[in-house]
Each structure stands twice: as structure tokens, then as C-alpha cells.
PDB file of C-alpha atoms in Angstrom:
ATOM      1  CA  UNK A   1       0.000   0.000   0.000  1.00 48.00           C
ATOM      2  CA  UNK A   2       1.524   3.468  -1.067  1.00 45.00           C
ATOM      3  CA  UNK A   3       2.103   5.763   2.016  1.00 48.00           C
ATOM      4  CA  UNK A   4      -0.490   8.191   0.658  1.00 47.00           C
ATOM      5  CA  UNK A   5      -3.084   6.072   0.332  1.00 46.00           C
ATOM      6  CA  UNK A   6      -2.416   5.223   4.037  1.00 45.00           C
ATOM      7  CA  UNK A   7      -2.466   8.480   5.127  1.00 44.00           C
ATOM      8  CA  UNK A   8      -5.693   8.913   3.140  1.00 45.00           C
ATOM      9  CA  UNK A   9      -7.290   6.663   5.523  1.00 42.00           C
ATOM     10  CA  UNK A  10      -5.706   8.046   8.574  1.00 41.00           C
ATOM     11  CA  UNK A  11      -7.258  11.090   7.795  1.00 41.00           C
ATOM     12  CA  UNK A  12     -10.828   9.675   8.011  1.00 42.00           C
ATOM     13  CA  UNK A  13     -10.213   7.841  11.512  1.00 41.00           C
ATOM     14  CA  UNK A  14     -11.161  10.580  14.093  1.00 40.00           C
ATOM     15  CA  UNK A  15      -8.599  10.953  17.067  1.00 40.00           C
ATOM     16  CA  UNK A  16      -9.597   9.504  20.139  1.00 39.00           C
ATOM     17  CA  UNK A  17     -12.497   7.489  18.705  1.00 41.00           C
ATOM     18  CA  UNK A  18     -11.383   3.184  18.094  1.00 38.00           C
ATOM     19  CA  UNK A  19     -14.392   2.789  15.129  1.00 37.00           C
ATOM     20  CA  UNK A  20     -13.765   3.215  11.520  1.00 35.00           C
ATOM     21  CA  UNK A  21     -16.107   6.192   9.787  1.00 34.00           C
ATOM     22  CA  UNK A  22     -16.933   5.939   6.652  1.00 39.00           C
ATOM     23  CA  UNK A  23     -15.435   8.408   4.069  1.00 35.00           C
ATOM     24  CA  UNK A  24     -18.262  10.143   3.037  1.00 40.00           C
ATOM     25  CA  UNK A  25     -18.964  10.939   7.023  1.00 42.00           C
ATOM     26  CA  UNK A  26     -15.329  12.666   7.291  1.00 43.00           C
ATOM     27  CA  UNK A  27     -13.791  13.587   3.625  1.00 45.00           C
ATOM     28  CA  UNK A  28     -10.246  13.048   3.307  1.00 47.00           C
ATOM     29  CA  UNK A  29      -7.985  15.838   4.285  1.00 51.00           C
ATOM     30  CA  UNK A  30     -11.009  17.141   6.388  1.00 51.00           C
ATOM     31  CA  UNK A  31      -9.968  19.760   9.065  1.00 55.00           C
ATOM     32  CA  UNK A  32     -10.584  19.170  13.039  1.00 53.00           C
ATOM     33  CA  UNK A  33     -12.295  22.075  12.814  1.00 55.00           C
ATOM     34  CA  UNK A  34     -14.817  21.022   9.825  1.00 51.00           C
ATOM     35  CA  UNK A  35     -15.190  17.790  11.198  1.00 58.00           C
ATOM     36  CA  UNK A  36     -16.907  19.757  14.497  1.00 65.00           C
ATOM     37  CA  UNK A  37     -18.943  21.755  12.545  1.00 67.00           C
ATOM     38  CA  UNK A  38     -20.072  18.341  10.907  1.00 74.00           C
ATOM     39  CA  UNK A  39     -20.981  17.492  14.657  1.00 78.00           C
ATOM     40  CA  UNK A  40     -22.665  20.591  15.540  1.00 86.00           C
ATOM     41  CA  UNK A  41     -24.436  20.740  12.340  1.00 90.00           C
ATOM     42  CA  UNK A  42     -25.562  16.632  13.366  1.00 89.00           C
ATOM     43  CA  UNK A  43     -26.795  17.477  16.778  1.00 90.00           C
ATOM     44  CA  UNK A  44     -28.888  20.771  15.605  1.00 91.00           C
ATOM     45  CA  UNK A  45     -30.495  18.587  12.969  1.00 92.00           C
ATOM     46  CA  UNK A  46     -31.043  16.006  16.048  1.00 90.00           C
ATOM     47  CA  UNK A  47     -32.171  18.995  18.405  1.00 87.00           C
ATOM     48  CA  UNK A  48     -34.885  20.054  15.451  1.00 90.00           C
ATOM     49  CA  UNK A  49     -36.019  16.427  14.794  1.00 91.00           C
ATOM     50  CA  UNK A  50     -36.632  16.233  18.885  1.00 84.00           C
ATOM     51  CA  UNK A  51     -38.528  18.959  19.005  1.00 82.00           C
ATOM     52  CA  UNK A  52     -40.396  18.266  15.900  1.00 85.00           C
ATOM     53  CA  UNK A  53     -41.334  14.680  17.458  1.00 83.00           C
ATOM     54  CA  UNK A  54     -42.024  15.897  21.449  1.00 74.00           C
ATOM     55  CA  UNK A  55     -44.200  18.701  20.143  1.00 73.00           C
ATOM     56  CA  UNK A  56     -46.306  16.583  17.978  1.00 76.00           C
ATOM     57  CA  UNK A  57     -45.307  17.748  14.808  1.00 84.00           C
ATOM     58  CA  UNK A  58     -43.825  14.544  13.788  1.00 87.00           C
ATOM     59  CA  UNK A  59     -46.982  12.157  15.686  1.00 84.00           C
ATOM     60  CA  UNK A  60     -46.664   8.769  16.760  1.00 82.00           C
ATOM     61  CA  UNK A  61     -46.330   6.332  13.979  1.00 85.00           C
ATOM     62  CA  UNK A  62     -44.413   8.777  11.373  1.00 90.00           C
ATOM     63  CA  UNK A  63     -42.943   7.190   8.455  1.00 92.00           C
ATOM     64  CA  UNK A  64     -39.405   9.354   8.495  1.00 92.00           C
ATOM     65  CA  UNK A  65     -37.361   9.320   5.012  1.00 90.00           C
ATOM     66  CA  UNK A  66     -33.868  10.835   5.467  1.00 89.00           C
ATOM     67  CA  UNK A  67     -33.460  12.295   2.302  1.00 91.00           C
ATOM     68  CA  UNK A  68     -37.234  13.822   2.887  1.00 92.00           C
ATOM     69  CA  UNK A  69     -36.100  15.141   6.133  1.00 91.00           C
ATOM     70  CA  UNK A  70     -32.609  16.270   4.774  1.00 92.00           C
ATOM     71  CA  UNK A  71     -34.214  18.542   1.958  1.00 92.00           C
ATOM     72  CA  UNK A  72     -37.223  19.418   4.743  1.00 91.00           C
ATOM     73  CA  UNK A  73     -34.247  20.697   6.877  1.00 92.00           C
ATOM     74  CA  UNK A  74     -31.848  21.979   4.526  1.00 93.00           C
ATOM     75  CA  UNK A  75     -29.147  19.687   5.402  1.00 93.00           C
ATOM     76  CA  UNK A  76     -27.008  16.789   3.741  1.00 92.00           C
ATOM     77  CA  UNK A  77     -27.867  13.400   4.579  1.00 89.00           C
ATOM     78  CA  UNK A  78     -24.485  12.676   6.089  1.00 91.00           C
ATOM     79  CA  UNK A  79     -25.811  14.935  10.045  1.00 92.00           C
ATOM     80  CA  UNK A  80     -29.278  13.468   9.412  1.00 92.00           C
ATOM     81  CA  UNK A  81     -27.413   9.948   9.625  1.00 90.00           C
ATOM     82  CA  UNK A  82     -26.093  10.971  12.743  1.00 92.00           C
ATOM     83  CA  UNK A  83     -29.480  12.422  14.083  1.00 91.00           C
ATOM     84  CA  UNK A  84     -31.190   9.506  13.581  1.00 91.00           C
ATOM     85  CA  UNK A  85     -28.693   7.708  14.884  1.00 90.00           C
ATOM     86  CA  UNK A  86     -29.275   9.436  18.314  1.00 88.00           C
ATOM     87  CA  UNK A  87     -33.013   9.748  18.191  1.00 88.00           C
ATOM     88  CA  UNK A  88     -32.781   5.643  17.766  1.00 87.00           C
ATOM     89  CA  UNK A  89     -30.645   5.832  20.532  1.00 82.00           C
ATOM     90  CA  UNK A  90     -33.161   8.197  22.869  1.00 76.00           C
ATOM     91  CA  UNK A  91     -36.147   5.594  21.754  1.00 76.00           C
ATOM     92  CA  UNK A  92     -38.044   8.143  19.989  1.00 82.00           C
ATOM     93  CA  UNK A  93     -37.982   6.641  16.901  1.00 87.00           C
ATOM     94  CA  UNK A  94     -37.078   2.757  15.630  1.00 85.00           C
ATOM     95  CA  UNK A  95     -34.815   2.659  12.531  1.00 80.00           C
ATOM     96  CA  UNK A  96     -33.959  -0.659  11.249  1.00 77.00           C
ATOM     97  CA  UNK A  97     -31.467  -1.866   8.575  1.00 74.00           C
ATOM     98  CA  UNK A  98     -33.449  -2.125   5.671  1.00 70.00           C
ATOM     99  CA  UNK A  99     -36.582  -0.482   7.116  1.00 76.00           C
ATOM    100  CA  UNK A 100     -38.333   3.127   7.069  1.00 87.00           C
ATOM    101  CA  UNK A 101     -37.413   4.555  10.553  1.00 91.00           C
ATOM    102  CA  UNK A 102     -40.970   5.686  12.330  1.00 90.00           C
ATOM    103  CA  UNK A 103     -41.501   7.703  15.101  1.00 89.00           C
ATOM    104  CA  UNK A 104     -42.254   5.632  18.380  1.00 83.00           C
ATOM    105  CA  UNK A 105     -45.994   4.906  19.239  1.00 79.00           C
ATOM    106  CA  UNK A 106     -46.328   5.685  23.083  1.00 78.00           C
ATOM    107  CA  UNK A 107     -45.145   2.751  25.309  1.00 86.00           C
ATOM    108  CA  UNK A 108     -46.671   2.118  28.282  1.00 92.00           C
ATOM    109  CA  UNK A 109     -43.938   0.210  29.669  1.00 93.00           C
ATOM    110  CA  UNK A 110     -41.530   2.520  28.836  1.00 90.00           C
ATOM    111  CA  UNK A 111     -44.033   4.922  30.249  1.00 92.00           C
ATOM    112  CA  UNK A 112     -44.155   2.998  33.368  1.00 96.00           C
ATOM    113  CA  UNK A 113     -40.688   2.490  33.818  1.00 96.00           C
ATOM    114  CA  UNK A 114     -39.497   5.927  33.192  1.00 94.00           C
ATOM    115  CA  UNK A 115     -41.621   7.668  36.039  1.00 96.00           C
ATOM    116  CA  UNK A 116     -41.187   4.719  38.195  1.00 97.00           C
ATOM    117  CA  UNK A 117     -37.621   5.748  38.043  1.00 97.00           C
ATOM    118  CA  UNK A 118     -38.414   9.571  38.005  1.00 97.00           C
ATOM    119  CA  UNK A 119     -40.317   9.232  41.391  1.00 97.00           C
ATOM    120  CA  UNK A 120     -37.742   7.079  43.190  1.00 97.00           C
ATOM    121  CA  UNK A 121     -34.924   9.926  42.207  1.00 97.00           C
ATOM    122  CA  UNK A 122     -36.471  12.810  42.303  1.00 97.00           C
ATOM    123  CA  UNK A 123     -38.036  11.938  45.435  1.00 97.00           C
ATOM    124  CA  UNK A 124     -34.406  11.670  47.019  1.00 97.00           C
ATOM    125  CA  UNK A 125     -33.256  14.754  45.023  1.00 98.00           C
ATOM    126  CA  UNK A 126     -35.875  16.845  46.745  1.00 98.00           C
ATOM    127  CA  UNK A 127     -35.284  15.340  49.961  1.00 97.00           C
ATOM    128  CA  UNK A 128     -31.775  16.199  49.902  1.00 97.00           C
ATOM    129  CA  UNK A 129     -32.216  19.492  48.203  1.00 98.00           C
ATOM    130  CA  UNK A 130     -34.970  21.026  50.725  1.00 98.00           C
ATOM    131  CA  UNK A 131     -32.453  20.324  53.575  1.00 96.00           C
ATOM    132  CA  UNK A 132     -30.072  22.975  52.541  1.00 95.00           C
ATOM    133  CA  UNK A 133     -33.084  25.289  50.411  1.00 97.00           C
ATOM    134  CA  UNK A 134     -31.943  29.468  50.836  1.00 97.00           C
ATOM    135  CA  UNK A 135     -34.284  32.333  50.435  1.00 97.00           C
ATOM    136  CA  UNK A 136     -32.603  32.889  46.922  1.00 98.00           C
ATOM    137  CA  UNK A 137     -33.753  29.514  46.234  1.00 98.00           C
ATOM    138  CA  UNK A 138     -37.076  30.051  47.055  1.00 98.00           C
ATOM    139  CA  UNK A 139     -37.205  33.017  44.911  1.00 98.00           C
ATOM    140  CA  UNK A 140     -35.603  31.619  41.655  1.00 98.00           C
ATOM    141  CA  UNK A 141     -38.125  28.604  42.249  1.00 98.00           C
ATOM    142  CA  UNK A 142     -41.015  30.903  42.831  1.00 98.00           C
ATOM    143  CA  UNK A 143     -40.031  32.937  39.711  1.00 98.00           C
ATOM    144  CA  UNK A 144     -40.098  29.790  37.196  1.00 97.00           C
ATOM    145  CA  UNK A 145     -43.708  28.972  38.503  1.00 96.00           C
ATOM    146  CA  UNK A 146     -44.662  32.391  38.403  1.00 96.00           C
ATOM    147  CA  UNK A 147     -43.310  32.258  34.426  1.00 95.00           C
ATOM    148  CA  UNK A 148     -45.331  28.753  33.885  1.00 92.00           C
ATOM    149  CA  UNK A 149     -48.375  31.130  34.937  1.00 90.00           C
ATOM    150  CA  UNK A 150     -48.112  33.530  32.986  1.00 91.00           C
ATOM    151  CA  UNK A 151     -47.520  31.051  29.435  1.00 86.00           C
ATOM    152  CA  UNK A 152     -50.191  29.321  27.434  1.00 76.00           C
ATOM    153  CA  UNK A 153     -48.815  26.272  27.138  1.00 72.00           C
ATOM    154  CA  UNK A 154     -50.781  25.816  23.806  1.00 69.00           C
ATOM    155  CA  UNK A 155     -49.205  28.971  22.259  1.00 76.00           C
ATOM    156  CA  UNK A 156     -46.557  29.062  24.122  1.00 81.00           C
ATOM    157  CA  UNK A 157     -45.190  25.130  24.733  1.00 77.00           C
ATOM    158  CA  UNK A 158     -41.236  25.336  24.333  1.00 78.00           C
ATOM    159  CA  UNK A 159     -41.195  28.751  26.820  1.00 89.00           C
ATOM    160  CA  UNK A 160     -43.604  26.742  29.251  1.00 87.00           C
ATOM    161  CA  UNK A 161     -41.597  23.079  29.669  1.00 84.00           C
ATOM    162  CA  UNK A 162     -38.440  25.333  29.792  1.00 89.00           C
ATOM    163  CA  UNK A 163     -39.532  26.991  32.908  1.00 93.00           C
ATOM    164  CA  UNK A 164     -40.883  24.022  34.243  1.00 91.00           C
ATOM    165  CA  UNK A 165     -37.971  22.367  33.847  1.00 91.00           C
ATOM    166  CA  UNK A 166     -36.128  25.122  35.947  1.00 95.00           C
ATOM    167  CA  UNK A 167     -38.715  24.517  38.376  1.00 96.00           C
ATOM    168  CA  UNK A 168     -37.885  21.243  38.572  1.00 96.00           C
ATOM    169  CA  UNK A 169     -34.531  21.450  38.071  1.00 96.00           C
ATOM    170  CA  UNK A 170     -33.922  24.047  41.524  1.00 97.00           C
ATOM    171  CA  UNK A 171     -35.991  21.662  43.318  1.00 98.00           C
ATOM    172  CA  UNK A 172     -33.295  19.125  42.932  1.00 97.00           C
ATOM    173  CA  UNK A 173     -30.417  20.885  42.772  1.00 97.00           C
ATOM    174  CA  UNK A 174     -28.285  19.203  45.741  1.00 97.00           C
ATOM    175  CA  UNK A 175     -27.130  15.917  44.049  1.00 97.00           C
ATOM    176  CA  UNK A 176     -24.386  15.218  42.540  1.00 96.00           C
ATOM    177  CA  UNK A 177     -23.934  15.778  38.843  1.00 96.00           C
ATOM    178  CA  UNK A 178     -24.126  11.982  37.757  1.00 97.00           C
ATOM    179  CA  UNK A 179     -27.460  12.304  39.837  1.00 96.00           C
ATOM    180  CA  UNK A 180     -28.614  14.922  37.920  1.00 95.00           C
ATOM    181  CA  UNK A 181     -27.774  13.922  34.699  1.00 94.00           C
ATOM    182  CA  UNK A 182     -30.065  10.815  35.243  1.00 95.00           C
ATOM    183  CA  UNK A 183     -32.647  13.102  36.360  1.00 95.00           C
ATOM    184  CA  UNK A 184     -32.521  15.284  33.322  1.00 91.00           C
ATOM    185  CA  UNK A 185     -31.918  12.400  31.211  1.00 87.00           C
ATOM    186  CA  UNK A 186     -35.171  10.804  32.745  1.00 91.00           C
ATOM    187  CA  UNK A 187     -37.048  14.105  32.539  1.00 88.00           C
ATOM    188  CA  UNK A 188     -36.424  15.000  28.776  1.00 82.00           C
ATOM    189  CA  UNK A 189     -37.526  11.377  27.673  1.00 82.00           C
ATOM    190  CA  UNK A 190     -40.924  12.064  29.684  1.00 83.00           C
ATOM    191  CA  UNK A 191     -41.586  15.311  28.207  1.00 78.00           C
ATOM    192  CA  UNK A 192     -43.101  14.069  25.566  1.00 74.00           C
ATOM    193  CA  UNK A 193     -45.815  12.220  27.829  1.00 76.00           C
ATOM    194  CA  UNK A 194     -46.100  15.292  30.097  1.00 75.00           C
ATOM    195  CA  UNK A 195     -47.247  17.119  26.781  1.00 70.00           C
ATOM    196  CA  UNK A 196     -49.911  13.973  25.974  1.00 66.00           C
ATOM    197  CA  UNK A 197     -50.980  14.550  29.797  1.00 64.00           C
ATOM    198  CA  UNK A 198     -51.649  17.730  28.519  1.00 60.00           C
ATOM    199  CA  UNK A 199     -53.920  17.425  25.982  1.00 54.00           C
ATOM    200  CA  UNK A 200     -55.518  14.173  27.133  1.00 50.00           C
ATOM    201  CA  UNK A 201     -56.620  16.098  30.330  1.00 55.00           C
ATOM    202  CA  UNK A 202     -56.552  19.832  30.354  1.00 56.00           C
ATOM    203  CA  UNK A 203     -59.113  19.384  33.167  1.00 56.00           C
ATOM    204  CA  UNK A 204     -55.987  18.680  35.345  1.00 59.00           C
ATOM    205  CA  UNK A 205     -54.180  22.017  35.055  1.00 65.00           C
ATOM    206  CA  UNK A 206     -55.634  23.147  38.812  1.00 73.00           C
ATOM    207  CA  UNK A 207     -54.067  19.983  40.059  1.00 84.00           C
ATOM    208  CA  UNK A 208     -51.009  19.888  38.389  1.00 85.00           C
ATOM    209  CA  UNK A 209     -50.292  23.884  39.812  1.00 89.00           C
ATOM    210  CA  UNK A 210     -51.528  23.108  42.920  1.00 92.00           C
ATOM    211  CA  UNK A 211     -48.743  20.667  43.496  1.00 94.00           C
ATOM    212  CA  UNK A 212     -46.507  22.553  42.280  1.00 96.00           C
ATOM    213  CA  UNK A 213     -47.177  25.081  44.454  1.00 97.00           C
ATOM    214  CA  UNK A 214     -47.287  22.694  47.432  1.00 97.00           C
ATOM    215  CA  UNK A 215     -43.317  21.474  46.491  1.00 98.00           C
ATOM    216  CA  UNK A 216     -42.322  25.270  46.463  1.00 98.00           C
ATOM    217  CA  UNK A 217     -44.056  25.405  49.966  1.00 98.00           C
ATOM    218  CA  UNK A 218     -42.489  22.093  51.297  1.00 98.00           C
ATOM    219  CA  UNK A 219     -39.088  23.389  49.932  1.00 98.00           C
ATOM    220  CA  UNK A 220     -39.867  27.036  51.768  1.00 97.00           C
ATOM    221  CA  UNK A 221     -40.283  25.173  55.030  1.00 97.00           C
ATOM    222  CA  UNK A 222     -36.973  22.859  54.744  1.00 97.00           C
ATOM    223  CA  UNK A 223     -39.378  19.737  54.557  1.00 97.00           C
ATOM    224  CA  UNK A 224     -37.650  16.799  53.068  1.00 96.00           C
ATOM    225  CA  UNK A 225     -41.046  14.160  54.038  1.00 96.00           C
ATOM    226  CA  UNK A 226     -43.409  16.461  52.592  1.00 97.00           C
ATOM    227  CA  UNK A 227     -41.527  17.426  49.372  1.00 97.00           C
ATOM    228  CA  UNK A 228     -40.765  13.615  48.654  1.00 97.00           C
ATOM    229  CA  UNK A 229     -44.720  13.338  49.384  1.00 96.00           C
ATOM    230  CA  UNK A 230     -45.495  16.159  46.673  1.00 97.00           C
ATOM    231  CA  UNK A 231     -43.379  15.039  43.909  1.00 97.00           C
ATOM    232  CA  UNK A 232     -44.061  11.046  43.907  1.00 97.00           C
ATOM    233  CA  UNK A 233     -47.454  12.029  43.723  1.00 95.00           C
ATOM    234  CA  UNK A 234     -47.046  14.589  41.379  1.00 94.00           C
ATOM    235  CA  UNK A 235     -45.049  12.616  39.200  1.00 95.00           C
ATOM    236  CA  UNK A 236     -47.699   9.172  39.597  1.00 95.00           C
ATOM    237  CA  UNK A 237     -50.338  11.210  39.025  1.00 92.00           C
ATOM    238  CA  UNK A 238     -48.982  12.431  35.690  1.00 88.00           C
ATOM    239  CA  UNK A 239     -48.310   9.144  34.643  1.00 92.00           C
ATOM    240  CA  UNK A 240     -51.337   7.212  36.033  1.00 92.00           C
ATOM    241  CA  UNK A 241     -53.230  10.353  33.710  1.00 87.00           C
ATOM    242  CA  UNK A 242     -51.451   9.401  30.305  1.00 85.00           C
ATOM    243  CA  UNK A 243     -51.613   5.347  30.931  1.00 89.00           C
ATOM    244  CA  UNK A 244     -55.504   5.723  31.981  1.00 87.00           C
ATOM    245  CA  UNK A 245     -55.854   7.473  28.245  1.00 82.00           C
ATOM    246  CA  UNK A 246     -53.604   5.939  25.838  1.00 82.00           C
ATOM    247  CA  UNK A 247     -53.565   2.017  27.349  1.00 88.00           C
ATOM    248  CA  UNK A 248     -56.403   1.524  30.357  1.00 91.00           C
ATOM    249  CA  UNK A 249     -55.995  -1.700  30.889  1.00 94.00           C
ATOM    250  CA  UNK A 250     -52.061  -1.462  31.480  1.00 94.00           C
ATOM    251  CA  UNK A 251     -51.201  -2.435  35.252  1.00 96.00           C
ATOM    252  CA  UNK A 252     -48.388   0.596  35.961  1.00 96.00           C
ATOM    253  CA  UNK A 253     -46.689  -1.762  38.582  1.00 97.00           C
ATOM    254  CA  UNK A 254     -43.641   0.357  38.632  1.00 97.00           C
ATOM    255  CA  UNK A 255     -45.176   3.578  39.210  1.00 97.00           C
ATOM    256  CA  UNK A 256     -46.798   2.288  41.365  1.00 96.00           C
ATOM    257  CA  UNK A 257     -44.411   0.688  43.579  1.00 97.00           C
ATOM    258  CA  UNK A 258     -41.988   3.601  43.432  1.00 97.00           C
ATOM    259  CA  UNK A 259     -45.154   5.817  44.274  1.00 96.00           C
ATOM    260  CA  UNK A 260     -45.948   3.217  47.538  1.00 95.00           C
ATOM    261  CA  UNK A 261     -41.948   3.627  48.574  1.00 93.00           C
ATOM    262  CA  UNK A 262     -41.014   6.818  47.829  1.00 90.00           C
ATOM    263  CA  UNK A 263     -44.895   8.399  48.662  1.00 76.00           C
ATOM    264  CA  UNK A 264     -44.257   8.015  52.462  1.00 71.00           C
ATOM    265  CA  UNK A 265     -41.736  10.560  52.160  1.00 51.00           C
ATOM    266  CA  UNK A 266     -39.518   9.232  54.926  1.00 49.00           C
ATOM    267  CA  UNK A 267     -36.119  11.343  55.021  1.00 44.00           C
TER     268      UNK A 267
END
């Protein structure tokens, strides 16, 4: 083999990384610093798809065609690879060899295991975090409900789940980072039920507020038992709402055993 055909394929192994890419992913001679644009460019596409598929744009049962998507988007079809690669990955859509890739129908036991898992570690984020809640706390917290108010969550979704995610987010603020990574992690994969709570039940808005107002409360008075309390049922009751309208009969045993554990809000 010559030495610049070797160096050829050198070029198109990135550093750091043990797989072999394929050459039309990185181009020979690419730079470091095109090859990062390639990933940024990869992970808006993914970040657009997301959103696209959370907000209902893109419903359950979607037929997706990459090169559709790639003109739809503007985009090669070398970062729509990669962003369906990761939505496979985040089980929002199934992409087989040889198959269309689709859009997830809901799961109710991935529904059921996600806010099992939800309650059990938000339950202990809260408990943790409402030992060492500040006034300043209390204010930031109070400020992203205030914002979740004052947004129509129709007209409004992305601004709405962004401050409720803050809410959420200051409520469990005292773990550790790996803690909250899987809290996030767990939280952005619900979303998308949290927004089919939503329009399966608007009825439950007054609920929904009024527990959020009781964490904010709980976390005000330094209660670890009581916020627990709050968010498992907050959490169950969002779930139980969604499985009740998409798949009745559906026994949520893990939501409901985190719920019977982490609901007594022991510290």
C-alpha cells in the first residue's frame, strides 16, 4: 500500500475514537475544525427532529425518510445519519437496517418504567435538596412557577416546559452531577408524555399547579417528608393520567411501587 493512500485513511479515523467512519462521514484531508462543525451541524439537525417529534409535529407512527427530512431541513444526509442515529438511541424513533425509521408509538412500559424511576430519584433529590433550600432559592423557584403562569402552554409550549424544567430542576439541585444527569436524562424522555398529559386532560391544570405550588411550599419550610410526598405524587399522578388514556388496561406496577416507597416521604 503506497504511504499516501495510508495516510488517506488516517485522515478519516477521528482521534480519540477506536471505530472506523466511513469516508463520506469525514472527507479526506477534512480539518478538526470542519469535522466539528459536521458534529454541531448533526446534533442541531437532532435537536430540530426532537422537538419536531415531542411537540407533535412529527406524531406517533411517522414514516421518516432521510433524504425527505434532509431537503425538509436543509441539510445533507451525512448529520441526518447521525441524528437519527441518536433519536434511535433516545427511543423516539425505531430505525432498522433495511426499514423506514418511524416515530415511536407511546409505550406504556416505557411509560411505566421511566416515572417509576423519576419518582424514586427525584423523590431523594428533593429530599436532599430542601435540607439545605436558601431564600434565593425560594425566589428563583417561585419565579419559574410564576413564568409557567403567565404562558399558554398551547401557544406558548417550548417557553412553558423550559420553565418548568427550571422549576424542577432548583428543586433538585443538591445531588451530585451523575445524579442529575439521570434526572434530566429521565425528565427530557418524559416530556413528551407530560405534553400527551396535557392534551388528554386539560381538566388537570388546577391539580397539576396546585402541586406545584405545594413542592415550592415544602421546599420554603426545609421539609424533606413532605416534598418527597409532593413530587411522587405529582409525578404518579402524571403518569397514572397518560396510561388511563392511551392504554387503560395497562397495570403501571412500577409507578406504582416507586409511588408506595417513595410516597411516604420518609427522610
Amino acid at each position: 500500500m503506497s504511504r499516501s493512500r495510508s495516510e488517506s485513511r488516517e485522515e478519516q479515523r477521528p482521534a480519540g475514537n477506536g471505530g472506523e467512519v466511513r469516508a463520506d462521514s469525514v472527507p479526506s484531508g477534512e480539518s478538526p475544525t470542519a469535522a466539528a462543525g459536521g458534529r454541531r451541524l448533526a446534533l442541531d439537525v437532532h435537536g430540530r427532529l426532537r422537538t419536531m417529534i415531542l411537540n407533535g409535529e412529527l406524531p406517533p407512527g411517522s414514516v421518516l425518510l432521510q433524504a425527505e427530512m434532509a431537503r425538509k431541513l436543509g441539510v445533507s444526509r451525512t448529520p441526518m445519519r447521525e441524528a437519527f442515529r441518536l433519536l434511535q438511541e433516545e427511543g423516539l424513533i425505531d430505525a432498522r437496517p433495511d426499514q423506514r425509521a418511524r416515530v415511536r408509538s407511546v409505550d406504556p412500559e416505557d411509560l411505566d418504567a421511566v416515572y417509576g424511576a423519576r419518582i424514586m430519584l427525584e423523590t431523594l433529590a428533593v429530599s436532599m435538596t430542601a435540607k439545605s433550600f436558601t431564600a434565593d432559592d425560594v425566589e428563583r423557584m417561585s419565579d419559574a412557577l410564576k413564568r409557567m403562569r403567565g404562558l399558554s402552554v398551547d401557544d406558548q409550549p417550548d417557553e412553558w416546559h423550559a420553565a418548568h424544567h427550571q422549576f424542577h430542576s432548583i428543586a433538585t439541585q443538591a445531588v451530585g452531577p451523575h445524579l442529575q444527569r439521570m434526572i434530566a436524562s429521565l425528565g427530557e424522555h418524559s416530556e413528551r408524555y407530560i405534553r400527551l398529559a396535557q392534551l388528554g386532560a386539560p381538566a388537570s391544570w388546577g391539580k397539576a399547579y396546585a402541586e406545584h405550588e405545594a413542592l415550592l411550599e415544602a421546599m420554603r419550610l426545609s421539609d424533606p417528608a413532605e416534598a418527597a410526598r409532593v413530587v411522587a405524587r405529582h409525578l404518579a399522578r402524571t403518569a397514572l393520567s397518560v396510561l388511563a388514556d392511551i392504554a387503560p388496561e395497562y397495570e403501571p406496577a412500577a409507578t406504582r411501587t416507586a409511588l408506595g416507597i417513595a410516597g411516604n416521604g420518609q427522610s
